[in-house]
CSV table of C-alpha atoms in Angstrom, one decimal:
chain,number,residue,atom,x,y,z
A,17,UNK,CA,-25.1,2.1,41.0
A,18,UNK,CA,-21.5,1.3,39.8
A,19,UNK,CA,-19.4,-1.6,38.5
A,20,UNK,CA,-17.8,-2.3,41.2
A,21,UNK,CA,-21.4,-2.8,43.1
A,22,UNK,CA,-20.9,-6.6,42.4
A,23,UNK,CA,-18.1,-6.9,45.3
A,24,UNK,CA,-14.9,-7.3,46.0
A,25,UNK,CA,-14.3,-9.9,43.1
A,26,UNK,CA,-14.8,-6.9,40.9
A,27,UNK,CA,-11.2,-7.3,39.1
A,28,UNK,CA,-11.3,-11.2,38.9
A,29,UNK,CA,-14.7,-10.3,36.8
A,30,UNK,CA,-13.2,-8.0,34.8
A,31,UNK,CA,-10.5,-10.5,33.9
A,32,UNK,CA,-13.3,-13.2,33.2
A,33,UNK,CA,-15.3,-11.1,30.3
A,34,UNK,CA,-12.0,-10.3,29.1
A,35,UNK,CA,-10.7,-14.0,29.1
A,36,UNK,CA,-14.8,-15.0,27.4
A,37,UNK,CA,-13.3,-11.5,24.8
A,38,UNK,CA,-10.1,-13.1,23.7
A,39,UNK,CA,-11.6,-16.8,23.7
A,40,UNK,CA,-14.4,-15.9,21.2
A,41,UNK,CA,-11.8,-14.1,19.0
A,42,UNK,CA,-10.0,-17.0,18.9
A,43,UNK,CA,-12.7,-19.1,17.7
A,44,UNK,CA,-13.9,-17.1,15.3
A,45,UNK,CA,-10.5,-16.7,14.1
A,46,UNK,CA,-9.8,-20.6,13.8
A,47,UNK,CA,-13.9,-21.7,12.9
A,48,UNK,CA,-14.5,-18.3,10.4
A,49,UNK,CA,-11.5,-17.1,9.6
A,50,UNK,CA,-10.7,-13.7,7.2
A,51,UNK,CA,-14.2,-12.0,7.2
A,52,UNK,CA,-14.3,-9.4,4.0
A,53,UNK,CA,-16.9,-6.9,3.7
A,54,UNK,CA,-20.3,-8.5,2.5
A,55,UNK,CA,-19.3,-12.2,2.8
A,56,UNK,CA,-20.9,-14.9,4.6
A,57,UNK,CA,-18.1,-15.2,7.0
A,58,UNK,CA,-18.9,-11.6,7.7
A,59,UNK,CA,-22.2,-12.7,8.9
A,60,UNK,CA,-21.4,-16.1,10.6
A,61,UNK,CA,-18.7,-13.7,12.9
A,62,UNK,CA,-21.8,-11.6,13.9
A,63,UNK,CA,-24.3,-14.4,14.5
A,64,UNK,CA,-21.7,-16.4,16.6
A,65,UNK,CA,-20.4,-13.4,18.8
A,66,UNK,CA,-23.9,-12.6,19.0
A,67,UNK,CA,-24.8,-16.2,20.5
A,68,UNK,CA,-21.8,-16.1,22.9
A,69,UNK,CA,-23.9,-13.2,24.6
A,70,UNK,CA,-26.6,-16.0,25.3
A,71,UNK,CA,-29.0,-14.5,27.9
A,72,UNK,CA,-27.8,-11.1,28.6
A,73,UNK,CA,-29.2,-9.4,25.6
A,74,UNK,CA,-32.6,-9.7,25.8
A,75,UNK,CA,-33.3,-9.0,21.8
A,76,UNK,CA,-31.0,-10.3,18.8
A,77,UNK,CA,-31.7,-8.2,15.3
A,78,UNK,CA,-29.7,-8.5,11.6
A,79,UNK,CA,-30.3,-6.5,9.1
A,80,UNK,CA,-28.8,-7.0,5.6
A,81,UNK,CA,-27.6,-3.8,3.0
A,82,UNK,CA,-26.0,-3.6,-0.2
A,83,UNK,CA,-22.4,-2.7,-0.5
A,84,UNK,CA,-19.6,-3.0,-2.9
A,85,UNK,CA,-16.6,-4.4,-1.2
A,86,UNK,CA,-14.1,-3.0,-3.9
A,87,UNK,CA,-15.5,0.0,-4.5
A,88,UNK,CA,-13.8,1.9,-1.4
A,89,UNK,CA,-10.3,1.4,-2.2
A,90,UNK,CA,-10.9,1.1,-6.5
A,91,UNK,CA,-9.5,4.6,-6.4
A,92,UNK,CA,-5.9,3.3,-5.5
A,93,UNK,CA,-6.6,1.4,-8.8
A,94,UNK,CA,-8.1,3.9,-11.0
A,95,UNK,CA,-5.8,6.6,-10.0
A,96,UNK,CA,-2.9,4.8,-10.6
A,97,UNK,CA,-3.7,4.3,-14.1
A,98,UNK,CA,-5.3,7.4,-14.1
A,99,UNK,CA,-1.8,9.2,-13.3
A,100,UNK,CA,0.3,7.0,-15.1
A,101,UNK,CA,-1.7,8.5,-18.2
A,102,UNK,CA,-1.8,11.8,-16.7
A,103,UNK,CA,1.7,12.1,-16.9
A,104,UNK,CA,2.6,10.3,-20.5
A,105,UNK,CA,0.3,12.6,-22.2
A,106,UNK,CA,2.2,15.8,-20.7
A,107,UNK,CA,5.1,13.6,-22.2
A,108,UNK,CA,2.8,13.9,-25.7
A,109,UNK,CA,2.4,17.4,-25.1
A,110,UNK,CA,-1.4,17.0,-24.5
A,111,UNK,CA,-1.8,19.3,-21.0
A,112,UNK,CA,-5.4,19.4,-21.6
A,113,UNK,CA,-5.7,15.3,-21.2
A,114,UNK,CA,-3.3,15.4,-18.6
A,115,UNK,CA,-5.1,17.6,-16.5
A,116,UNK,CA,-8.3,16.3,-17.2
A,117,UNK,CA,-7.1,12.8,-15.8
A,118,UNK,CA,-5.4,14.0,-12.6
A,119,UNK,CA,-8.2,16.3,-11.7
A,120,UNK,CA,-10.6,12.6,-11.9
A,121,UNK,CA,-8.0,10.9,-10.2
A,122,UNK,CA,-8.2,13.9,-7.3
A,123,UNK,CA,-12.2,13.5,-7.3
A,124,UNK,CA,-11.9,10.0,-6.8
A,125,UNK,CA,-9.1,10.2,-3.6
A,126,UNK,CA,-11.4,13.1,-2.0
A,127,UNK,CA,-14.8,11.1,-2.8
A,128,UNK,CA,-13.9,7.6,-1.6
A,129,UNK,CA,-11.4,8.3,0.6
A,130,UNK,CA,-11.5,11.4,2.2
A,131,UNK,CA,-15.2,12.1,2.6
A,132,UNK,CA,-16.1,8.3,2.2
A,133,UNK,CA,-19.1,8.4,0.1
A,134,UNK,CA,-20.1,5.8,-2.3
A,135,UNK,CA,-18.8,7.2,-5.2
A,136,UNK,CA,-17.0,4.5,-6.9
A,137,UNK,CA,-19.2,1.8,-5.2
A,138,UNK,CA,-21.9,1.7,-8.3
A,139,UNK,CA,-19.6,0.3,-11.1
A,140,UNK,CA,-18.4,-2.1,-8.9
A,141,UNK,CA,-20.1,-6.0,-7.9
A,142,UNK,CA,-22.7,-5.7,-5.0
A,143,UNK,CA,-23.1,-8.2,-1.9
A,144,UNK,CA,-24.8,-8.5,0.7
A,145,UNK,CA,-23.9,-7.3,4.2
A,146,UNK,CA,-25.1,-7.2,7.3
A,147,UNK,CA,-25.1,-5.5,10.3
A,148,UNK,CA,-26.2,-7.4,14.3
A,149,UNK,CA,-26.8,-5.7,17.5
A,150,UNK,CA,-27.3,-7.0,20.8
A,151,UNK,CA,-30.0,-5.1,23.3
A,152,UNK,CA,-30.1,-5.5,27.1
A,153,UNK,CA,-33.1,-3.8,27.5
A,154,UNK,CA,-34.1,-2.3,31.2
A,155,UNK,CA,-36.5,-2.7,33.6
A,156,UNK,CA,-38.7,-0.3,32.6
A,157,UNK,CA,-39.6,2.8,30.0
A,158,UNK,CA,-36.4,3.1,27.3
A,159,UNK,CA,-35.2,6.5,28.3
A,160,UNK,CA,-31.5,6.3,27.3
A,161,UNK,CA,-29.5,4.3,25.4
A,162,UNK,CA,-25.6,3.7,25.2
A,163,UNK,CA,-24.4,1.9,21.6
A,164,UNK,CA,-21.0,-0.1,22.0
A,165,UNK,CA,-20.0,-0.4,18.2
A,166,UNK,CA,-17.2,-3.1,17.0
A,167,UNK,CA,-16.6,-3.9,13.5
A,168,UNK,CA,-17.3,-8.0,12.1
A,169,UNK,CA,-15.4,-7.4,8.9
A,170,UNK,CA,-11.9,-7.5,8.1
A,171,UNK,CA,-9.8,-5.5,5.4
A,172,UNK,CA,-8.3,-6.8,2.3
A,173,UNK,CA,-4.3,-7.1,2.8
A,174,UNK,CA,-2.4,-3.6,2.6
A,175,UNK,CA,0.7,-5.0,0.6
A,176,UNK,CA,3.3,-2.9,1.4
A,177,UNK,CA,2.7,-2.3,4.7
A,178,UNK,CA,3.1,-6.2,5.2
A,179,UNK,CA,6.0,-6.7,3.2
A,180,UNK,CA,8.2,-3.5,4.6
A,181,UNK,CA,6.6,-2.0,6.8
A,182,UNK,CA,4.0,1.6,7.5
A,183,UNK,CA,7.1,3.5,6.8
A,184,UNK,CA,6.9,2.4,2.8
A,185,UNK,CA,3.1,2.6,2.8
A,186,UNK,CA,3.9,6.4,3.7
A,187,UNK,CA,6.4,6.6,1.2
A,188,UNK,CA,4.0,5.4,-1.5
A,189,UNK,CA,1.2,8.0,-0.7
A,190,UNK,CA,3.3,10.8,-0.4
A,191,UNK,CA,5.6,9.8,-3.5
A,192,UNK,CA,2.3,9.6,-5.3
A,193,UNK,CA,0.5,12.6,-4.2
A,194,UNK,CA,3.5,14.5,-5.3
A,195,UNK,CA,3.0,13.2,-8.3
A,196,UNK,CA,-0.7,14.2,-8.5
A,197,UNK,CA,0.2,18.0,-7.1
A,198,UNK,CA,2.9,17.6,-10.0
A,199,UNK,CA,0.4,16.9,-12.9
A,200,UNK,CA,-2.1,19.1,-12.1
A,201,UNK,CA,0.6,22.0,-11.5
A,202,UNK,CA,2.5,21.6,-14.8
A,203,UNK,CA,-0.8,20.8,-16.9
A,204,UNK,CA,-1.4,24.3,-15.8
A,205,UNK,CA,1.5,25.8,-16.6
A,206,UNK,CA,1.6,24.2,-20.3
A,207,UNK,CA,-1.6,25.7,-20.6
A,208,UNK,CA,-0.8,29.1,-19.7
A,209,UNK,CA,2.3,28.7,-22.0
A,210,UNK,CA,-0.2,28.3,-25.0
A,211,UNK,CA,-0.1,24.6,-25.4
A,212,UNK,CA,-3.2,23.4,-26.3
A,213,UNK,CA,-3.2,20.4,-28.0
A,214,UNK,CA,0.0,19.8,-29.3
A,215,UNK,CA,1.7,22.8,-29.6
A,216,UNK,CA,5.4,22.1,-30.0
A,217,UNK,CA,8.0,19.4,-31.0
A,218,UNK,CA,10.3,20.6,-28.1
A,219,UNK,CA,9.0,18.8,-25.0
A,220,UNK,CA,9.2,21.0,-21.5
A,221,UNK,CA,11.7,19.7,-19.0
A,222,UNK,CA,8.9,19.3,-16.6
A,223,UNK,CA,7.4,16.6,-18.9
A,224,UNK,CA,10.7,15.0,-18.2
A,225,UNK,CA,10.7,15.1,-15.0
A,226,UNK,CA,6.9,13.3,-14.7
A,227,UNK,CA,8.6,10.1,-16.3
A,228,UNK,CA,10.2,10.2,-12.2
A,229,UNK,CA,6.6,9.5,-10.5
A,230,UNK,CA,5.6,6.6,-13.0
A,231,UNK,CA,7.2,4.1,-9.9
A,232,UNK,CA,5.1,5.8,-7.5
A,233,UNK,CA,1.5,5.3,-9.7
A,234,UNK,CA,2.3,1.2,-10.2
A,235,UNK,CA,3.0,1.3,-6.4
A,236,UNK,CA,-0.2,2.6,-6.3
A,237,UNK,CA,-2.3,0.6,-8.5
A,238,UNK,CA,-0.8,-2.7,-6.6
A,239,UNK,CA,-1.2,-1.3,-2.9
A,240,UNK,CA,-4.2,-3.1,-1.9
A,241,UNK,CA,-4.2,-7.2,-2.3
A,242,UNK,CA,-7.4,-7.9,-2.6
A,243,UNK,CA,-6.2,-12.2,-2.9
A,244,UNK,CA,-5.6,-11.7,0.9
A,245,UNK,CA,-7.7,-10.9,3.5
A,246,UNK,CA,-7.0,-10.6,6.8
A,247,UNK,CA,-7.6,-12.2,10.4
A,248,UNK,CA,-8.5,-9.0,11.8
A,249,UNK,CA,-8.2,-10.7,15.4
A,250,UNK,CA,-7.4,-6.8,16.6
A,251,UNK,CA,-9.5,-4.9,14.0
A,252,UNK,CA,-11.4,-5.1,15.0
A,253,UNK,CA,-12.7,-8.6,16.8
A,254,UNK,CA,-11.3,-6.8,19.9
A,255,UNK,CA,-13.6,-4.3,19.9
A,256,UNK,CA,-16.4,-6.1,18.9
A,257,UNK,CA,-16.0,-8.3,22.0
A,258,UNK,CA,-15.1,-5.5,24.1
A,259,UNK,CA,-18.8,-4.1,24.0
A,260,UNK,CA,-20.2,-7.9,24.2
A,261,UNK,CA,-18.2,-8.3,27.0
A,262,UNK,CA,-19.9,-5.2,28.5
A,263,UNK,CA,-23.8,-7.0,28.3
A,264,UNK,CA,-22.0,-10.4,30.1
A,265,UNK,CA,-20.8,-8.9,33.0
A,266,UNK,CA,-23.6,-7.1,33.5
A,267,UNK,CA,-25.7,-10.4,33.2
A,268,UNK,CA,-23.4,-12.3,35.3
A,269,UNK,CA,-23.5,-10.0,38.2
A,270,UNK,CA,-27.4,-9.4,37.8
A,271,UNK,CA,-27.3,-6.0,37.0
A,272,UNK,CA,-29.9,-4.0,34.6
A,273,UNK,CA,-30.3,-0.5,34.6
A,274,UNK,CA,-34.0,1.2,35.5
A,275,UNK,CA,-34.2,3.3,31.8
A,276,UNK,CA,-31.1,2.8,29.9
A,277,UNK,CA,-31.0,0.2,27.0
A,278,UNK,CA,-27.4,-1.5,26.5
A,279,UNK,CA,-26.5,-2.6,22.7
A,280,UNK,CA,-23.4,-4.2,21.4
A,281,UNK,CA,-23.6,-3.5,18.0
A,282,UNK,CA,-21.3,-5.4,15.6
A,283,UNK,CA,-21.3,-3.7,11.9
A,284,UNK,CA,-20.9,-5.1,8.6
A,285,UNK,CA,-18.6,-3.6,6.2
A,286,UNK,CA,-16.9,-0.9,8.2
A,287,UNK,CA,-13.4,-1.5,5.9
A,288,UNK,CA,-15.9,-1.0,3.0
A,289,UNK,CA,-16.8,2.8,4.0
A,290,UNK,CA,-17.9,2.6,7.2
A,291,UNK,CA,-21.2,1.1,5.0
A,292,UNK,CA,-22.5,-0.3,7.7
A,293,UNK,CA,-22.9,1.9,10.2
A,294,UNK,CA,-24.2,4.4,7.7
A,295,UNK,CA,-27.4,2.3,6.7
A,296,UNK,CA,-28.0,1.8,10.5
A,297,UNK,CA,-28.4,5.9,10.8
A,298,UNK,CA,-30.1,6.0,7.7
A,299,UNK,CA,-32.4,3.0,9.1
A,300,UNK,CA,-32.5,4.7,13.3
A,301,UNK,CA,-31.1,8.0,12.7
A,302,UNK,CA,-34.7,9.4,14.2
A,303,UNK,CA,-35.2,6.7,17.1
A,304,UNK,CA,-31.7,7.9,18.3
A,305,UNK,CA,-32.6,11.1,18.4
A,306,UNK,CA,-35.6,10.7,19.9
A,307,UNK,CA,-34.2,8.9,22.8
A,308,UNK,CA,-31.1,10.2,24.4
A,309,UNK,CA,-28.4,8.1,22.4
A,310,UNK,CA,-24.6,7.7,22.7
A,311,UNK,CA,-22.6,5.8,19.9
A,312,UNK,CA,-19.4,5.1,21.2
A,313,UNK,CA,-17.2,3.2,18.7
A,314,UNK,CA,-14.5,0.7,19.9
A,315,UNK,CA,-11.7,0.1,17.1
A,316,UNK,CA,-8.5,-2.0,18.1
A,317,UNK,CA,-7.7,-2.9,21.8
A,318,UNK,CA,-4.2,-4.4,21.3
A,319,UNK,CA,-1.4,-1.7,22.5
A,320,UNK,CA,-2.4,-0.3,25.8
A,321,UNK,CA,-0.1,2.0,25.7
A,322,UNK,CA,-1.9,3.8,22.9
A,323,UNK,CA,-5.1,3.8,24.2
A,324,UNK,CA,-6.9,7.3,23.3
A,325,UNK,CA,-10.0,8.9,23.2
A,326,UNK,CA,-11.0,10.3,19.3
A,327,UNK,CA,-12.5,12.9,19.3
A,328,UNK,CA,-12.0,14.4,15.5
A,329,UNK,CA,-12.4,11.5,12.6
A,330,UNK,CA,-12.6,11.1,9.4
A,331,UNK,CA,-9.1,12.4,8.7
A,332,UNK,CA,-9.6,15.4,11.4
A,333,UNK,CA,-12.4,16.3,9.1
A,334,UNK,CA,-15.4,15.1,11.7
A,335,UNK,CA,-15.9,16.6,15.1
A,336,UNK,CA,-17.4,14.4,17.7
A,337,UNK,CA,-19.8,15.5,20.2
A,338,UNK,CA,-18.2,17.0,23.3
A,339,UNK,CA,-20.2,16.0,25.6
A,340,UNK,CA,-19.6,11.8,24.4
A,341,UNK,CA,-16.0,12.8,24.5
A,342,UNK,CA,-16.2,13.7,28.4
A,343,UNK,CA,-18.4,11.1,29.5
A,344,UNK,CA,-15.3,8.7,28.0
A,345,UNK,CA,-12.6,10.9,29.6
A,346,UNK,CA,-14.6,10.6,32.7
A,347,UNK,CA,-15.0,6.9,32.5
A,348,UNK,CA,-11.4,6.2,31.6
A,349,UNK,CA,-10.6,8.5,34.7
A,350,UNK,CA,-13.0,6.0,37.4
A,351,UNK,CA,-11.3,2.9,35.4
A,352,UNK,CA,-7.8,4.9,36.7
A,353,UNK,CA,-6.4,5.9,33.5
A,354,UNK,CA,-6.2,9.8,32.4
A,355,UNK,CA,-6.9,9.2,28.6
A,356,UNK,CA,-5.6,11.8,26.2
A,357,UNK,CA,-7.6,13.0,23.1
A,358,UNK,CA,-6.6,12.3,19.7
A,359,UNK,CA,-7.4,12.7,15.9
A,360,UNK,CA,-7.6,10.2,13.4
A,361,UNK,CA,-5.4,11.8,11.2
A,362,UNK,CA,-6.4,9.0,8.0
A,363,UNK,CA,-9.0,6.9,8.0
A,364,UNK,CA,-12.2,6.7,9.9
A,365,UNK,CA,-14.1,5.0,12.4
A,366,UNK,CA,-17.6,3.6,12.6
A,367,UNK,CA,-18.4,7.1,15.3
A,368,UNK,CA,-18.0,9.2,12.1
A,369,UNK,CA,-20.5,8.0,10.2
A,370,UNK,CA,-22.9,8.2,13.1
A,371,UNK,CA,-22.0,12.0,13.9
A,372,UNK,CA,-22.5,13.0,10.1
A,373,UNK,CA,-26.0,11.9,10.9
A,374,UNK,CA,-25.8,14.1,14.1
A,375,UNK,CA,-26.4,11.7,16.5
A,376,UNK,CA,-23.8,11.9,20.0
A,377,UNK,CA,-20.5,9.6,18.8
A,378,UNK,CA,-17.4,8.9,20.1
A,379,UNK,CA,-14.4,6.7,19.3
A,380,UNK,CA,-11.9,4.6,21.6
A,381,UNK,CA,-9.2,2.5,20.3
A,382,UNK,CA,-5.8,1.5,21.4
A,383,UNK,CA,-3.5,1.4,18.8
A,384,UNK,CA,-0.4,2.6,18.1
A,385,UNK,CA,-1.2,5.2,15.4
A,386,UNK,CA,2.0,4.7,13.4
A,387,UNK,CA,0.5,2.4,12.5
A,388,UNK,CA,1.9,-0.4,13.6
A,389,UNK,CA,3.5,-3.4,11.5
A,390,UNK,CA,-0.1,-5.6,12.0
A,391,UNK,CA,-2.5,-3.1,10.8
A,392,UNK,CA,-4.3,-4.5,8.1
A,393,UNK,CA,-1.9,-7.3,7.4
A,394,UNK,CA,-1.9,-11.4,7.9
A,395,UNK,CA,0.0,-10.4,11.2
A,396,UNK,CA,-3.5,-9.3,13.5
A,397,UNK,CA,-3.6,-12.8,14.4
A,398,UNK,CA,-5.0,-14.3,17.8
A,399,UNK,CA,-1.2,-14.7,18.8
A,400,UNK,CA,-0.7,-10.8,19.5
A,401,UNK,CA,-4.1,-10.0,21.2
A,402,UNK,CA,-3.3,-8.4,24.6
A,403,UNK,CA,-5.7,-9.3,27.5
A,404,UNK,CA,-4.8,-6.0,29.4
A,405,UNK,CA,-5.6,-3.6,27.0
A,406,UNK,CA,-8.8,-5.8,26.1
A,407,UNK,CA,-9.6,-5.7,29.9
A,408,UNK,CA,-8.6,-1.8,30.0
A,409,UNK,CA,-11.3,-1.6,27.3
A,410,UNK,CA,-14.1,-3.5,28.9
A,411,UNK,CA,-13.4,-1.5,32.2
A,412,UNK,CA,-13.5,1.9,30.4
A,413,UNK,CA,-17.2,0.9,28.6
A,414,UNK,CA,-18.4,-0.3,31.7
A,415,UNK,CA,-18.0,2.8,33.4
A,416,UNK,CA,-19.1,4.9,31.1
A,417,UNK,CA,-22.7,2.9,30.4
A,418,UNK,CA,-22.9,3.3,34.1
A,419,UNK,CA,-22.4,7.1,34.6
A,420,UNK,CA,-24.8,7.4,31.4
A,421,UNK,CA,-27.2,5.6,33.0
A,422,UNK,CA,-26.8,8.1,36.0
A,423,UNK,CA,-26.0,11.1,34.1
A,424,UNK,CA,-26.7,11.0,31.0
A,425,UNK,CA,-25.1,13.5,28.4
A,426,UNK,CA,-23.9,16.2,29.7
A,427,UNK,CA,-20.8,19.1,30.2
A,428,UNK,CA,-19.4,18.3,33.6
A,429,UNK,CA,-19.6,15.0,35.1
């Protein structure tokens, strides 16, 4: 059985669950609005994509965690401050503080952000999220099942990137991570030199010269604005919808596979840490196992130009299964497109945390990686959505639940 089983109005379908994709965005944009990690809008997105399935998922579940949503990105906060002090006490002659601060500030960056584990999260406010899924089951034993992940949160406002532009959220990184490789270099240096505590009245040069990075740690400390919280009708409403959209044609077109179970699973918190979609393999990280389970992750459906396969996540850090990665490249091939792999160079999508647990994962988005001018601003309104790319998308998943329900996992298809 394929898609295009239904008939010749295969297209016009297509365009119909993408047109029921972008009109549920919009209402959740306009009835829910900005959905932070762990907030009751958060939930009221899930719940009402969720009912807009109506009859094609056969079973609704929510399940609620814990999460700090501040506690991810606190280390933008904390090593700002962190560095600032870093680099006045070299100015003090104090290389032993200095270091000692810019090494904490280099535990925080690596624990939050680059390995994304709840290391900041426990001095920080806990709420309650939540994460739905969706299950068209089949007509008989469970022998497979495909997961179509989409994210219900949206992120906190990345300042800079609104107000200039990515190129000055770049410039702030980089300008502070020099700053960091600065500190920790020179602290060194003074200590080799002999200065201990305060060894000298003459102050090196290169204490000097850290009074040029103190810019780049207040950029820092200000880069997230947590007073603003975006729409997120792109990220990631899109893919959310794009997997829902998957259960409705299959319902309106009366098609349910023999042994493979469907889900469109939207997660809670995935700006928080990918949180969510951690506690879900922490919760089913057996049961996927123990049925043949694909995870494929569907983050931003907006410039179809830009539309790639992910195969390494987590900041390149993560490799995906192979074998998920084909059965997408093979599905974006029947839906006529030859889709490139790519890495997600920063950052990291809800697949990673589901391969960490070592369960099959893959992730498809379509967004220019620059990133673009929207990304995580007030400007991923319902006014840019694209209804191609959002189509694209629905196409793509639907050919790929269909040759796993055929195939399966597997190295050539």
């Amino acid at each position: 059985m394929k898609p295009q089983d239904c008939g010749p109005q295969y297209k016009s379908k297509l365009r119909e669950c993408a047109n029921f994709a972008a009109w549920t965005i919009k209402k959740v944009c306009k009835d829910i609005g900005p959905r932070p990690s762990g907030s009751e809008a958060e939930l009221k997105a899930e719940e009402f994509m969720a009912k807009q399935i109506g009859k094609a998922g056969d079973e609704i579940t929510t399940e609620s965690f814990q999460i700090a949503n501040r506690g991810f990105f606190a280390w933008t906060k904390i090593d700002g401050v962190l560095l600032f002090a870093a680099a006045l006490f070299m100015l003090f002659n104090m290389p032993v503080v200095s270091l000692a601060f810019a090494l904490i500030a280099t535990i925080c960056l690596m624990g939050e952000f680059l390995f994304y584990k709840e290391f900041l999260d426990r001095f920080f406010k806990k709420q309650t999220s939540h994460n739905t899924y969706v299950t068209r089951k089949p007509k008989g034993e469970v022998k497979r099942r495909i997961i179509f992940a989409g994210h219900a949160d949206s992120s906190f406002e990345w300042r800079y990137t609104h107000l200039v532009g990515p190129g000055m959220m770049y410039f702030v990184f980089i300008y502070a991570a020099i700053g960091l490789g600065w500190n920790i270099v020179f602290s060194i240096v003074s200590l080799v030199q002999g200065n201990i505590i305060v060894p000298s009245v003459d102050i090196a040069w290169y204490s000097w010269v850290g009074l040029a990075f103190f810019p780049a740690f207040v950029l820092l400390f200000f880069f997230i604005d947590y007073n603003t919280c975006v729409d997120g009708a792109n990220d990631n409403l899109s893919g959310c919808m794009v997997g829902a959209a998957v259960l409705k044609f299959m319902d309106d077109n009366d098609m349910r596979f023999e042994n493979t179970e469907v889900v469109a699973f939207f997660s809670g918190s995935e700006e928080a840490g990918l949180r969510g979609t951690k506690d879900y393999a922490k919760r089913h990280g057996q049961e996927c196992k123990d049925i043949e389970t694909v995870f494929v992750a569907l983050d931003t459906f907006k410039d179809y130009d830009d539309m790639f396969i992910y195969n390494r996540d987590m900041s390149g850090l993560t490799k995906h299964d192979e074998k998920a990665c084909k059965l997408l490249k093979k599905a974006a091939q029947n839906a006529g497109i030859e889709m490139k792999y790519s890495v997600i160079f920063a950052g990291a999508s809800d697949a990673a945390a589901m391969t960490q647990a070592g369960i099959p994962s893959v992730s498809l988005a379509a967004m220019n990686p620059g990133p673009p001018r929207y990304y995580h601003t007030r400007r991923d309104t319902v006014d840019i959505i694209d209804l191609k790319t959002i189509e694209k998308g629905v196409e793509i998943a639907l050919e790929a639940a269909y040759l796993f329900d055929e195939k399966g996992l597997c190295d050539n298809y």
